[in-house]
Short mmCIF file of C-alpha atoms in Angstrom, two decimals:
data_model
loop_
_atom_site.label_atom_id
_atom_site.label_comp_id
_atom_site.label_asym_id
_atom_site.label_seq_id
_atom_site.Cartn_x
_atom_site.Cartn_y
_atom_site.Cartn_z
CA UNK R 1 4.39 2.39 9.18
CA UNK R 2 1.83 2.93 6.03
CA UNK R 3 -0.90 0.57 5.38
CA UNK R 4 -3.63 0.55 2.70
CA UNK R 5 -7.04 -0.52 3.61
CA UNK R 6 -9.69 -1.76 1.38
CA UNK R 7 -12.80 -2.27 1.95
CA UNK R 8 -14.97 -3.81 -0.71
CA UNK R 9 -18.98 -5.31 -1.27
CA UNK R 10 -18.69 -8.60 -0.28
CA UNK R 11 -20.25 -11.32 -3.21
CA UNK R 12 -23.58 -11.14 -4.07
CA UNK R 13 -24.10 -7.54 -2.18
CA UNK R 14 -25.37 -4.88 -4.76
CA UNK R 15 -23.42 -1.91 -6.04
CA UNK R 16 -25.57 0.41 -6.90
CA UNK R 17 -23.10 2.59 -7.65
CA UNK R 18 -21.20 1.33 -9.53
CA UNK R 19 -24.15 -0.30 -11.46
CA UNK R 20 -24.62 3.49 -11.87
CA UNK R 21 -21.52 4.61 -13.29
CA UNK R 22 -21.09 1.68 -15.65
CA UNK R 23 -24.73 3.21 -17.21
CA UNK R 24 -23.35 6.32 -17.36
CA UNK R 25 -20.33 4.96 -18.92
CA UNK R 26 -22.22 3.30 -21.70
CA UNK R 27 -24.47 6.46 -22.26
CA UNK R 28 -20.82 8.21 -22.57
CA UNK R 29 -20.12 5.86 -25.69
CA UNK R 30 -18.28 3.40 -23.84
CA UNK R 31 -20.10 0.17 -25.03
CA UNK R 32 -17.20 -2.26 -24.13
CA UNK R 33 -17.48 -1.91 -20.37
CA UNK R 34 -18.79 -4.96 -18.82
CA UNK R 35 -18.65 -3.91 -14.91
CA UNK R 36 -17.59 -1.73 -12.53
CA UNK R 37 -17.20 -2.55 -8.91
CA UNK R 38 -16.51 0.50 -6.58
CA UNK R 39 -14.11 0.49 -3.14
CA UNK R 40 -13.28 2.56 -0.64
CA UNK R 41 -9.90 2.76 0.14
CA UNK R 42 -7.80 4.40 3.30
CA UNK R 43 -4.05 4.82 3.90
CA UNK R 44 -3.15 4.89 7.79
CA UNK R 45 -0.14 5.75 8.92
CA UNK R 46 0.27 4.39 12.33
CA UNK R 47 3.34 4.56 14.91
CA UNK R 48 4.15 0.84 14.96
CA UNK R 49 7.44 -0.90 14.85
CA UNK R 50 6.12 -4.83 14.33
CA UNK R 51 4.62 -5.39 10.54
CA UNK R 52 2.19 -8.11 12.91
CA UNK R 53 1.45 -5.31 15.67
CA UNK R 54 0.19 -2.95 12.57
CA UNK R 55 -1.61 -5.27 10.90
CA UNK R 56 -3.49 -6.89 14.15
CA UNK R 57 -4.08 -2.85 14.79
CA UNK R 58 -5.79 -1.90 11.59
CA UNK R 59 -7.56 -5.20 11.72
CA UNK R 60 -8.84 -3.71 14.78
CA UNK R 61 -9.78 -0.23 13.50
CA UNK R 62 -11.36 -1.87 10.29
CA UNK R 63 -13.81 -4.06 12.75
CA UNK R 64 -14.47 -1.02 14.94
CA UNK R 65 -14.86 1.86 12.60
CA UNK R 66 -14.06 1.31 8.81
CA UNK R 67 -15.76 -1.84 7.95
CA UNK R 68 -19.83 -3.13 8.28
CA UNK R 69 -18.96 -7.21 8.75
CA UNK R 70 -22.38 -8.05 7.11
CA UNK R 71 -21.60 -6.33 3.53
CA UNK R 72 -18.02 -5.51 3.85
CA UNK R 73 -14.64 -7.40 3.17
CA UNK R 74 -11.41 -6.12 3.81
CA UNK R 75 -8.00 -6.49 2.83
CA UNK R 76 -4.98 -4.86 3.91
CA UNK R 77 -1.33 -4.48 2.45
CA UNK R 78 1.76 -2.58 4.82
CA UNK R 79 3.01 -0.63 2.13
CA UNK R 80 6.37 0.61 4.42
CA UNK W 1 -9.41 -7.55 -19.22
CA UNK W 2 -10.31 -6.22 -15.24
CA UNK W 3 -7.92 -2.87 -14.49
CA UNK W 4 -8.40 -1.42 -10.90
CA UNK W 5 -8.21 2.77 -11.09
CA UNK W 6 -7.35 4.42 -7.74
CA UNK W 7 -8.73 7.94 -7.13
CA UNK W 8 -6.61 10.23 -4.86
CA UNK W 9 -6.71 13.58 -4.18
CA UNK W 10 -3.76 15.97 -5.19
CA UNK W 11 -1.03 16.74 -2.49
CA UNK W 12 -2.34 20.01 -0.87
CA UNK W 13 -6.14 19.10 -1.27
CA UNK W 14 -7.59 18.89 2.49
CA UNK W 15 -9.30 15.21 3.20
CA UNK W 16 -11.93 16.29 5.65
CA UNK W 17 -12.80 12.70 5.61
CA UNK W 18 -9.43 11.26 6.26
CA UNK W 19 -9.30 13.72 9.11
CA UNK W 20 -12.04 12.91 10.94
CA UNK W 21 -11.77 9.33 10.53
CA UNK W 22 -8.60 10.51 12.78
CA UNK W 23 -10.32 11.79 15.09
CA UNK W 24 -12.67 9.03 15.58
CA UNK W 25 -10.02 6.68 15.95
CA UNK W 26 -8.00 8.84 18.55
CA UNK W 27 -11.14 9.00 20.33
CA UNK W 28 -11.62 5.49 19.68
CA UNK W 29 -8.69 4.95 21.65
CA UNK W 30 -6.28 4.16 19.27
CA UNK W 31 -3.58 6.81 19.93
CA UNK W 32 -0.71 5.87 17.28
CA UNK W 33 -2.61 6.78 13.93
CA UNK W 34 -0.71 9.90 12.34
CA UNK W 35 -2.49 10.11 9.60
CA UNK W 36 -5.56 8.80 7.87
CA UNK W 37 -6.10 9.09 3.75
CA UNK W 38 -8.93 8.29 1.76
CA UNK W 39 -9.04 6.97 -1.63
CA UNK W 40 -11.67 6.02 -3.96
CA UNK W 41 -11.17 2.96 -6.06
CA UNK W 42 -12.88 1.53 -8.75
CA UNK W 43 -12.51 -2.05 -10.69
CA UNK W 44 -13.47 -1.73 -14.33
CA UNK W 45 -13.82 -5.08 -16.57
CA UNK W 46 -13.75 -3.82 -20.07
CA UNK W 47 -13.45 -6.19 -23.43
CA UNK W 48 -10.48 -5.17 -24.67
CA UNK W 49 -7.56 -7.58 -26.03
CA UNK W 50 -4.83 -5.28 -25.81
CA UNK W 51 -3.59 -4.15 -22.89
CA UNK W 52 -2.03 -0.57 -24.22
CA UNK W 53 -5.62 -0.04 -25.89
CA UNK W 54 -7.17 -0.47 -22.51
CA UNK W 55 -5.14 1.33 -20.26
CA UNK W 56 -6.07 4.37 -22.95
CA UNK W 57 -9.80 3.76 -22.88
CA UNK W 58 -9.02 3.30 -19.25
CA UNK W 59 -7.31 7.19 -19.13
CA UNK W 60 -9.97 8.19 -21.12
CA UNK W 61 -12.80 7.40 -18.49
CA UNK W 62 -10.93 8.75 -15.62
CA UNK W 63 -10.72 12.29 -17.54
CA UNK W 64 -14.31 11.81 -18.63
CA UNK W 65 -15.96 10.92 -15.90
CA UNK W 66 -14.59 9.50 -11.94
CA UNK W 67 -12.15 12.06 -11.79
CA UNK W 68 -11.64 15.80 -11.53
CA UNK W 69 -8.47 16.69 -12.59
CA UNK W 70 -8.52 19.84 -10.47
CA UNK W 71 -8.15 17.97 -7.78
CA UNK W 72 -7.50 14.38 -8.19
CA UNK W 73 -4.65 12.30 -9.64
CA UNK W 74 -5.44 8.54 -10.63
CA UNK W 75 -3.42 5.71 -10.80
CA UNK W 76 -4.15 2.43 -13.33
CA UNK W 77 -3.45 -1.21 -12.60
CA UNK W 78 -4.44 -3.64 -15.05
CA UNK W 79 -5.24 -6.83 -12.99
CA UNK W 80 -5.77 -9.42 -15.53
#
């Protein structure tokens, strides 16, 4: 089973990089761009037969390894 | 408009990141995960009315500046 992960700044958490890119952006001649938010995503493919065993899994692995709970949220979608 | 551009490397192009978050979960204990991908991800809020011209501006930044097309291939979702 394939599942995307992604892990984004929660509200109100700075993004410096993408602050950065959307100033780079405008220096590029890009003067319509607003914002830019940046996320990291991850596709795990896990050996898992229940959709509700995978996703309590990679809950799991986000909380352990993937995600920091004080600036992070996370989302997840099986994809097959 | 808000698109969201994923950034994925090419079939073929080694993840050394995706790999050792692999390893990290194995060691972790969680013995099912086949395979681990990274992706970067970016959501870009541009003011743009139409959707077609975005997705081109959109294109445009990708080959400009987040991506290398050496390496990477990028997908575009327009969100709203």
């Amino acid at each position: 089973m394939q599942a995307e992960i992604k892990i984004r700044l929660k509200n109100g958490i700075s993004d410096p990089e993408g602050d950065n890119i959307k100033k780079a952006l405008l220096l590029l001649g890009f003067d319509n761009v607003i914002r830019v938010k940046t996320l990291k995503s991850y596709i795990i493919e896990i050996d898992c037969e229940k959709k509700d065993d995978a996703i309590e899994e990679i809950k799991d692995i986000c909380d352990k390894l993937l995600a920091n709970p004080v600036i992070h949220d996370y989302y997840i979608e099986i994809i097959e």
